[in-house]
Amino acid sequence: MKQQTLILIKPDGLVKSLTGNILTRMSETKLEIVAAKIARVSPELAQVHYQHLKEKPFYDELLTYLQGQLHDRRKVMAMVYWGDDAIGKVRTLAGATNPEEAEPTSIRGAYGRITSKGVYENVIHASSNEAEAEREIKLWFEPDEIILDAYKTKTVVLDGVKKRVWA
Ligand code: UDP
Ligand code: MG
């Protein structure tokens, strides 16, 4: 089944100069890149992205991590990959959430670490299921930034200019 999935190279991945390695590993999946950009992460974007973890003790530290405050890199690289079983393939390549439990040759197993404050700095984010992928892709990208009719859109007029937005 064709799927789309959101990948983020988190600030620790950028600081460790892992962009090239991660893209090379990702190409093993034979999936297609249909969107890519460098994005700043506002506090609001971080909060909404990780809204399912709001009650966790590490939530506040996690938000500072995603925003790049722990690494002096206030950005992430955001991408959408598309193809057969995209979500599962990327999750397998990424490895387990906890880098110490992740398979050593997975991206998180090879490059992740646990900070002294207990946050898993695990280098990349990957959507965990189709509902999350849709929610996350719509959060990080506008329709015209994706080379694919990912999800339903509608046209609105803003200051006299037509614009496609998620329906
Ligand atoms: N995380 C953490 N400690 C935990 C669980 C999660 O620091 O016990 C962080 C980690 O960076 C992880 C992110 O929170 O990638 C999101 O957690 P989730 O459970 O969604 O894991 P993921 O989908 O990223 O594997
Ligand atoms: Mg998750």
PDB file of C-alpha atoms and ligand atoms in Angstrom:
ATOM      1  CA  MET A   1       0.000   0.000   0.000  1.00  0.00           C
ATOM      2  CA  LYS A   2       1.317   3.443  -0.950  1.00  0.00           C
ATOM      3  CA  GLN A   3       1.844   5.654   2.073  1.00  0.00           C
ATOM      4  CA  GLN A   4       3.400   8.968   2.978  1.00  0.00           C
ATOM      5  CA  THR A   5       5.456   9.592   6.074  1.00  0.00           C
ATOM      6  CA  LEU A   6       7.026  12.608   7.741  1.00  0.00           C
ATOM      7  CA  ILE A   7      10.730  12.499   8.581  1.00  0.00           C
ATOM      8  CA  LEU A   8      12.459  15.162  10.645  1.00  0.00           C
ATOM      9  CA  ILE A   9      16.220  15.324  11.037  1.00  0.00           C
ATOM     10  CA  LYS A  10      16.225  16.695  14.569  1.00  0.00           C
ATOM     11  CA  PRO A  11      18.717  19.358  15.747  1.00  0.00           C
ATOM     12  CA  ASP A  12      21.160  16.746  17.141  1.00  0.00           C
ATOM     13  CA  GLY A  13      21.252  15.128  13.681  1.00  0.00           C
ATOM     14  CA  LEU A  14      22.092  18.494  12.118  1.00  0.00           C
ATOM     15  CA  VAL A  15      24.748  19.352  14.720  1.00  0.00           C
ATOM     16  CA  LYS A  16      26.397  15.960  14.251  1.00  0.00           C
ATOM     17  CA  SER A  17      26.519  16.540  10.456  1.00  0.00           C
ATOM     18  CA  LEU A  18      24.393  13.480   9.816  1.00  0.00           C
ATOM     19  CA  THR A  19      22.179  14.861   7.042  1.00  0.00           C
ATOM     20  CA  GLY A  20      24.124  13.094   4.272  1.00  0.00           C
ATOM     21  CA  ASN A  21      24.351   9.796   6.176  1.00  0.00           C
ATOM     22  CA  ILE A  22      20.644   9.827   6.966  1.00  0.00           C
ATOM     23  CA  LEU A  23      19.633  10.616   3.367  1.00  0.00           C
ATOM     24  CA  THR A  24      21.922   7.805   2.152  1.00  0.00           C
ATOM     25  CA  ARG A  25      20.367   5.361   4.615  1.00  0.00           C
ATOM     26  CA  MET A  26      16.905   6.545   3.589  1.00  0.00           C
ATOM     27  CA  SER A  27      17.687   5.774  -0.049  1.00  0.00           C
ATOM     28  CA  GLU A  28      17.998   2.079   0.935  1.00  0.00           C
ATOM     29  CA  THR A  29      14.207   2.109   1.281  1.00  0.00           C
ATOM     30  CA  LYS A  30      13.701   2.982  -2.435  1.00  0.00           C
ATOM     31  CA  LEU A  31      11.024   5.438  -1.338  1.00  0.00           C
ATOM     32  CA  GLU A  32      10.550   8.731  -3.159  1.00  0.00           C
ATOM     33  CA  ILE A  33      11.168  12.144  -1.581  1.00  0.00           C
ATOM     34  CA  VAL A  34       8.093  14.258  -2.332  1.00  0.00           C
ATOM     35  CA  ALA A  35       8.834  17.253  -0.078  1.00  0.00           C
ATOM     36  CA  ALA A  36      11.854  18.693   1.740  1.00  0.00           C
ATOM     37  CA  LYS A  37      12.792  21.888   3.541  1.00  0.00           C
ATOM     38  CA  ILE A  38      14.721  23.395   6.439  1.00  0.00           C
ATOM     39  CA  ALA A  39      12.213  24.656   8.996  1.00  0.00           C
ATOM     40  CA  ARG A  40      12.342  26.757  12.120  1.00  0.00           C
ATOM     41  CA  VAL A  41      10.438  25.192  14.995  1.00  0.00           C
ATOM     42  CA  SER A  42       8.299  27.645  16.942  1.00  0.00           C
ATOM     43  CA  PRO A  43       7.182  26.726  20.471  1.00  0.00           C
ATOM     44  CA  GLU A  44       3.645  26.267  19.075  1.00  0.00           C
ATOM     45  CA  LEU A  45       4.803  23.922  16.300  1.00  0.00           C
ATOM     46  CA  ALA A  46       6.802  21.830  18.788  1.00  0.00           C
ATOM     47  CA  GLN A  47       3.821  21.660  21.168  1.00  0.00           C
ATOM     48  CA  VAL A  48       1.373  20.554  18.490  1.00  0.00           C
ATOM     49  CA  HIS A  49       3.831  18.080  16.959  1.00  0.00           C
ATOM     50  CA  TYR A  50       4.328  16.352  20.324  1.00  0.00           C
ATOM     51  CA  GLN A  51       0.804  16.960  21.708  1.00  0.00           C
ATOM     52  CA  HIS A  52       0.373  13.213  22.448  1.00  0.00           C
ATOM     53  CA  LEU A  53       3.175  13.427  25.037  1.00  0.00           C
ATOM     54  CA  LYS A  54       1.858  16.444  26.966  1.00  0.00           C
ATOM     55  CA  GLU A  55       1.467  14.519  30.226  1.00  0.00           C
ATOM     56  CA  LYS A  56       4.971  12.996  30.145  1.00  0.00           C
ATOM     57  CA  PRO A  57       7.644  14.154  32.612  1.00  0.00           C
ATOM     58  CA  PHE A  58      10.108  14.783  29.755  1.00  0.00           C
ATOM     59  CA  TYR A  59       7.655  16.900  27.677  1.00  0.00           C
ATOM     60  CA  ASP A  60       9.134  20.360  28.409  1.00  0.00           C
ATOM     61  CA  GLU A  61      12.686  19.142  27.765  1.00  0.00           C
ATOM     62  CA  LEU A  62      11.480  17.435  24.575  1.00  0.00           C
ATOM     63  CA  LEU A  63      10.064  20.742  23.291  1.00  0.00           C
ATOM     64  CA  THR A  64      13.373  22.536  23.892  1.00  0.00           C
ATOM     65  CA  TYR A  65      15.158  19.651  22.124  1.00  0.00           C
ATOM     66  CA  LEU A  66      12.967  19.833  18.998  1.00  0.00           C
ATOM     67  CA  GLN A  67      13.326  23.615  18.881  1.00  0.00           C
ATOM     68  CA  GLY A  68      17.101  23.260  18.863  1.00  0.00           C
ATOM     69  CA  GLN A  69      17.703  24.968  22.184  1.00  0.00           C
ATOM     70  CA  LEU A  70      19.914  22.109  23.374  1.00  0.00           C
ATOM     71  CA  HIS A  71      22.097  22.235  20.261  1.00  0.00           C
ATOM     72  CA  ASP A  72      22.251  25.882  19.203  1.00  0.00           C
ATOM     73  CA  ARG A  73      20.651  24.904  15.890  1.00  0.00           C
ATOM     74  CA  ARG A  74      17.183  26.463  15.724  1.00  0.00           C
ATOM     75  CA  LYS A  75      15.996  24.336  12.846  1.00  0.00           C
ATOM     76  CA  VAL A  76      15.184  20.866  11.602  1.00  0.00           C
ATOM     77  CA  MET A  77      15.140  19.296   8.146  1.00  0.00           C
ATOM     78  CA  ALA A  78      11.607  18.169   7.311  1.00  0.00           C
ATOM     79  CA  MET A  79      10.820  15.692   4.528  1.00  0.00           C
ATOM     80  CA  VAL A  80       7.949  13.640   3.206  1.00  0.00           C
ATOM     81  CA  TYR A  81       8.762  10.218   1.756  1.00  0.00           C
ATOM     82  CA  TRP A  82       6.254   8.299  -0.351  1.00  0.00           C
ATOM     83  CA  GLY A  83       5.916   4.699  -1.535  1.00  0.00           C
ATOM     84  CA  ASP A  84       4.971   1.128  -0.613  1.00  0.00           C
ATOM     85  CA  ASP A  85       4.729   0.633   3.154  1.00  0.00           C
ATOM     86  CA  ALA A  86       6.609   3.912   3.668  1.00  0.00           C
ATOM     87  CA  ILE A  87       5.714   4.242   7.357  1.00  0.00           C
ATOM     88  CA  GLY A  88       6.917   0.783   8.382  1.00  0.00           C
ATOM     89  CA  LYS A  89      10.043   0.909   6.228  1.00  0.00           C
ATOM     90  CA  VAL A  90      11.181   4.212   7.709  1.00  0.00           C
ATOM     91  CA  ARG A  91      10.345   3.189  11.279  1.00  0.00           C
ATOM     92  CA  THR A  92      12.441   0.028  10.845  1.00  0.00           C
ATOM     93  CA  LEU A  93      15.361   1.993   9.441  1.00  0.00           C
ATOM     94  CA  ALA A  94      15.007   4.578  12.254  1.00  0.00           C
ATOM     95  CA  GLY A  95      15.029   1.943  15.010  1.00  0.00           C
ATOM     96  CA  ALA A  96      13.451   1.946  18.461  1.00  0.00           C
ATOM     97  CA  THR A  97      12.616   5.218  20.235  1.00  0.00           C
ATOM     98  CA  ASN A  98      15.169   4.510  22.972  1.00  0.00           C
ATOM     99  CA  PRO A  99      18.582   4.620  21.252  1.00  0.00           C
ATOM    100  CA  GLU A 100      20.004   2.125  23.751  1.00  0.00           C
ATOM    101  CA  GLU A 101      17.353  -0.406  22.746  1.00  0.00           C
ATOM    102  CA  ALA A 102      17.499   0.397  19.036  1.00  0.00           C
ATOM    103  CA  GLU A 103      19.125  -2.123  16.721  1.00  0.00           C
ATOM    104  CA  PRO A 104      22.794  -0.990  16.495  1.00  0.00           C
ATOM    105  CA  THR A 105      22.747  -0.594  12.709  1.00  0.00           C
ATOM    106  CA  SER A 106      19.524   1.456  12.744  1.00  0.00           C
ATOM    107  CA  ILE A 107      19.853   5.248  12.511  1.00  0.00           C
ATOM    108  CA  ARG A 108      18.899   5.769  16.153  1.00  0.00           C
ATOM    109  CA  GLY A 109      21.013   2.819  17.303  1.00  0.00           C
ATOM    110  CA  ALA A 110      24.055   4.138  15.476  1.00  0.00           C
ATOM    111  CA  TYR A 111      23.754   7.845  16.268  1.00  0.00           C
ATOM    112  CA  GLY A 112      21.344   8.391  19.182  1.00  0.00           C
ATOM    113  CA  ARG A 113      22.080   8.956  22.860  1.00  0.00           C
ATOM    114  CA  ILE A 114      20.271   9.538  26.138  1.00  0.00           C
ATOM    115  CA  THR A 115      21.007  12.878  27.779  1.00  0.00           C
ATOM    116  CA  SER A 116      21.774  13.254  31.480  1.00  0.00           C
ATOM    117  CA  LYS A 117      18.264  14.763  31.820  1.00  0.00           C
ATOM    118  CA  GLY A 118      16.816  11.563  30.367  1.00  0.00           C
ATOM    119  CA  VAL A 119      15.692  12.810  26.945  1.00  0.00           C
ATOM    120  CA  TYR A 120      16.243  10.412  24.064  1.00  0.00           C
ATOM    121  CA  GLU A 121      18.223  12.386  21.489  1.00  0.00           C
ATOM    122  CA  ASN A 122      17.460  10.003  18.684  1.00  0.00           C
ATOM    123  CA  VAL A 123      18.413  12.027  15.607  1.00  0.00           C
ATOM    124  CA  ILE A 124      15.246  11.594  13.563  1.00  0.00           C
ATOM    125  CA  HIS A 125      11.487  11.658  13.827  1.00  0.00           C
ATOM    126  CA  ALA A 126       9.398   9.273  11.722  1.00  0.00           C
ATOM    127  CA  SER A 127       5.587   9.091  11.653  1.00  0.00           C
ATOM    128  CA  SER A 128       4.250   6.058  13.509  1.00  0.00           C
ATOM    129  CA  ASN A 129       0.971   5.339  11.633  1.00  0.00           C
ATOM    130  CA  GLU A 130      -1.227   6.680   8.822  1.00  0.00           C
ATOM    131  CA  ALA A 131      -3.330   8.950  11.024  1.00  0.00           C
ATOM    132  CA  GLU A 132      -0.231  10.481  12.611  1.00  0.00           C
ATOM    133  CA  ALA A 133       1.456  10.822   9.209  1.00  0.00           C
ATOM    134  CA  GLU A 134      -1.517  12.794   7.865  1.00  0.00           C
ATOM    135  CA  ARG A 135      -1.701  15.011  10.944  1.00  0.00           C
ATOM    136  CA  GLU A 136       2.041  15.669  10.909  1.00  0.00           C
ATOM    137  CA  ILE A 137       2.421  16.246   7.159  1.00  0.00           C
ATOM    138  CA  LYS A 138      -0.441  18.781   7.230  1.00  0.00           C
ATOM    139  CA  LEU A 139       1.196  20.457  10.221  1.00  0.00           C
ATOM    140  CA  TRP A 140       4.668  20.802   8.666  1.00  0.00           C
ATOM    141  CA  PHE A 141       3.852  21.350   4.975  1.00  0.00           C
ATOM    142  CA  GLU A 142       1.464  23.350   2.816  1.00  0.00           C
ATOM    143  CA  PRO A 143      -0.142  21.548  -0.151  1.00  0.00           C
ATOM    144  CA  ASP A 144       2.007  23.340  -2.741  1.00  0.00           C
ATOM    145  CA  GLU A 145       5.215  22.256  -0.980  1.00  0.00           C
ATOM    146  CA  ILE A 146       4.493  18.580  -1.738  1.00  0.00           C
ATOM    147  CA  ILE A 147       4.947  17.080  -5.217  1.00  0.00           C
ATOM    148  CA  LEU A 148       1.961  14.813  -4.822  1.00  0.00           C
ATOM    149  CA  ASP A 149      -1.746  15.299  -4.133  1.00  0.00           C
ATOM    150  CA  ALA A 150      -1.203  14.100  -0.624  1.00  0.00           C
ATOM    151  CA  TYR A 151      -4.531  14.897   0.973  1.00  0.00           C
ATOM    152  CA  LYS A 152      -7.684  16.844   0.045  1.00  0.00           C
ATOM    153  CA  THR A 153      -7.206  20.575  -0.438  1.00  0.00           C
ATOM    154  CA  LYS A 154      -9.412  23.614  -0.990  1.00  0.00           C
ATOM    155  CA  THR A 155      -8.685  26.974  -2.610  1.00  0.00           C
ATOM    156  CA  VAL A 156      -9.036  30.156  -0.588  1.00  0.00           C
ATOM    157  CA  VAL A 157      -8.429  33.777  -1.588  1.00  0.00           C
ATOM    158  CA  LEU A 158      -5.983  35.675   0.640  1.00  0.00           C
ATOM    159  CA  ASP A 159      -5.433  39.379  -0.136  1.00  0.00           C
ATOM    160  CA  GLY A 160      -6.762  38.756  -3.634  1.00  0.00           C
ATOM    161  CA  VAL A 161      -4.380  35.844  -4.272  1.00  0.00           C
ATOM    162  CA  LYS A 162      -5.650  32.281  -4.685  1.00  0.00           C
ATOM    163  CA  LYS A 163      -3.982  29.764  -2.393  1.00  0.00           C
ATOM    164  CA  ARG A 164      -4.387  26.025  -1.813  1.00  0.00           C
ATOM    165  CA  VAL A 165      -4.769  24.960   1.806  1.00  0.00           C
ATOM    166  CA  TRP A 166      -5.593  21.628   3.446  1.00  0.00           C
ATOM    167  CA  ALA A 167      -9.362  21.002   3.295  1.00  0.00           C
TER     168      ALA A 167
HETATM  169  N1  UDP B   1      11.141  10.522  24.189  1.00  0.00           N
HETATM  170  C1  UDP B   1      11.960  10.602  25.314  1.00  0.00           C
HETATM  171  N2  UDP B   1      11.770   9.719  26.340  1.00  0.00           N
HETATM  172  C2  UDP B   1      10.815   8.747  26.300  1.00  0.00           C
HETATM  173  C3  UDP B   1       9.988   8.657  25.153  1.00  0.00           C
HETATM  174  C4  UDP B   1      10.182   9.559  24.131  1.00  0.00           C
HETATM  175  O1  UDP B   1      12.840  11.479  25.378  1.00  0.00           O
HETATM  176  O2  UDP B   1      10.691   7.962  27.250  1.00  0.00           O
HETATM  177  C5  UDP B   1      11.316  11.487  23.093  1.00  0.00           C
HETATM  178  C6  UDP B   1      12.149  10.905  21.935  1.00  0.00           C
HETATM  179  O3  UDP B   1      12.964  11.955  21.385  1.00  0.00           O
HETATM  180  C7  UDP B   1      11.058  10.480  20.969  1.00  0.00           C
HETATM  181  C8  UDP B   1      10.011  11.573  21.163  1.00  0.00           C
HETATM  182  O4  UDP B   1      10.062  11.846  22.564  1.00  0.00           O
HETATM  183  O5  UDP B   1      11.525  10.401  19.637  1.00  0.00           O
HETATM  184  C9  UDP B   1       8.616  11.187  20.751  1.00  0.00           C
HETATM  185  O6  UDP B   1       8.205  10.043  21.465  1.00  0.00           O
HETATM  186  P1  UDP B   1       7.377   8.885  20.766  1.00  0.00           P
HETATM  187  O7  UDP B   1       6.869   7.994  21.844  1.00  0.00           O
HETATM  188  O8  UDP B   1       6.384   9.473  19.809  1.00  0.00           O
HETATM  189  O9  UDP B   1       8.525   8.064  19.974  1.00  0.00           O
HETATM  190  P2  UDP B   1       8.904   8.012  18.423  1.00  0.00           P
HETATM  191  O10 UDP B   1       7.595   7.969  17.649  1.00  0.00           O
HETATM  192  O11 UDP B   1       9.711   9.240  18.091  1.00  0.00           O
HETATM  193  O12 UDP B   1       9.699   6.748  18.263  1.00  0.00           O
HETATM  194 MG    MG B   2       5.917   9.187  17.754  1.00  0.00          MG
END
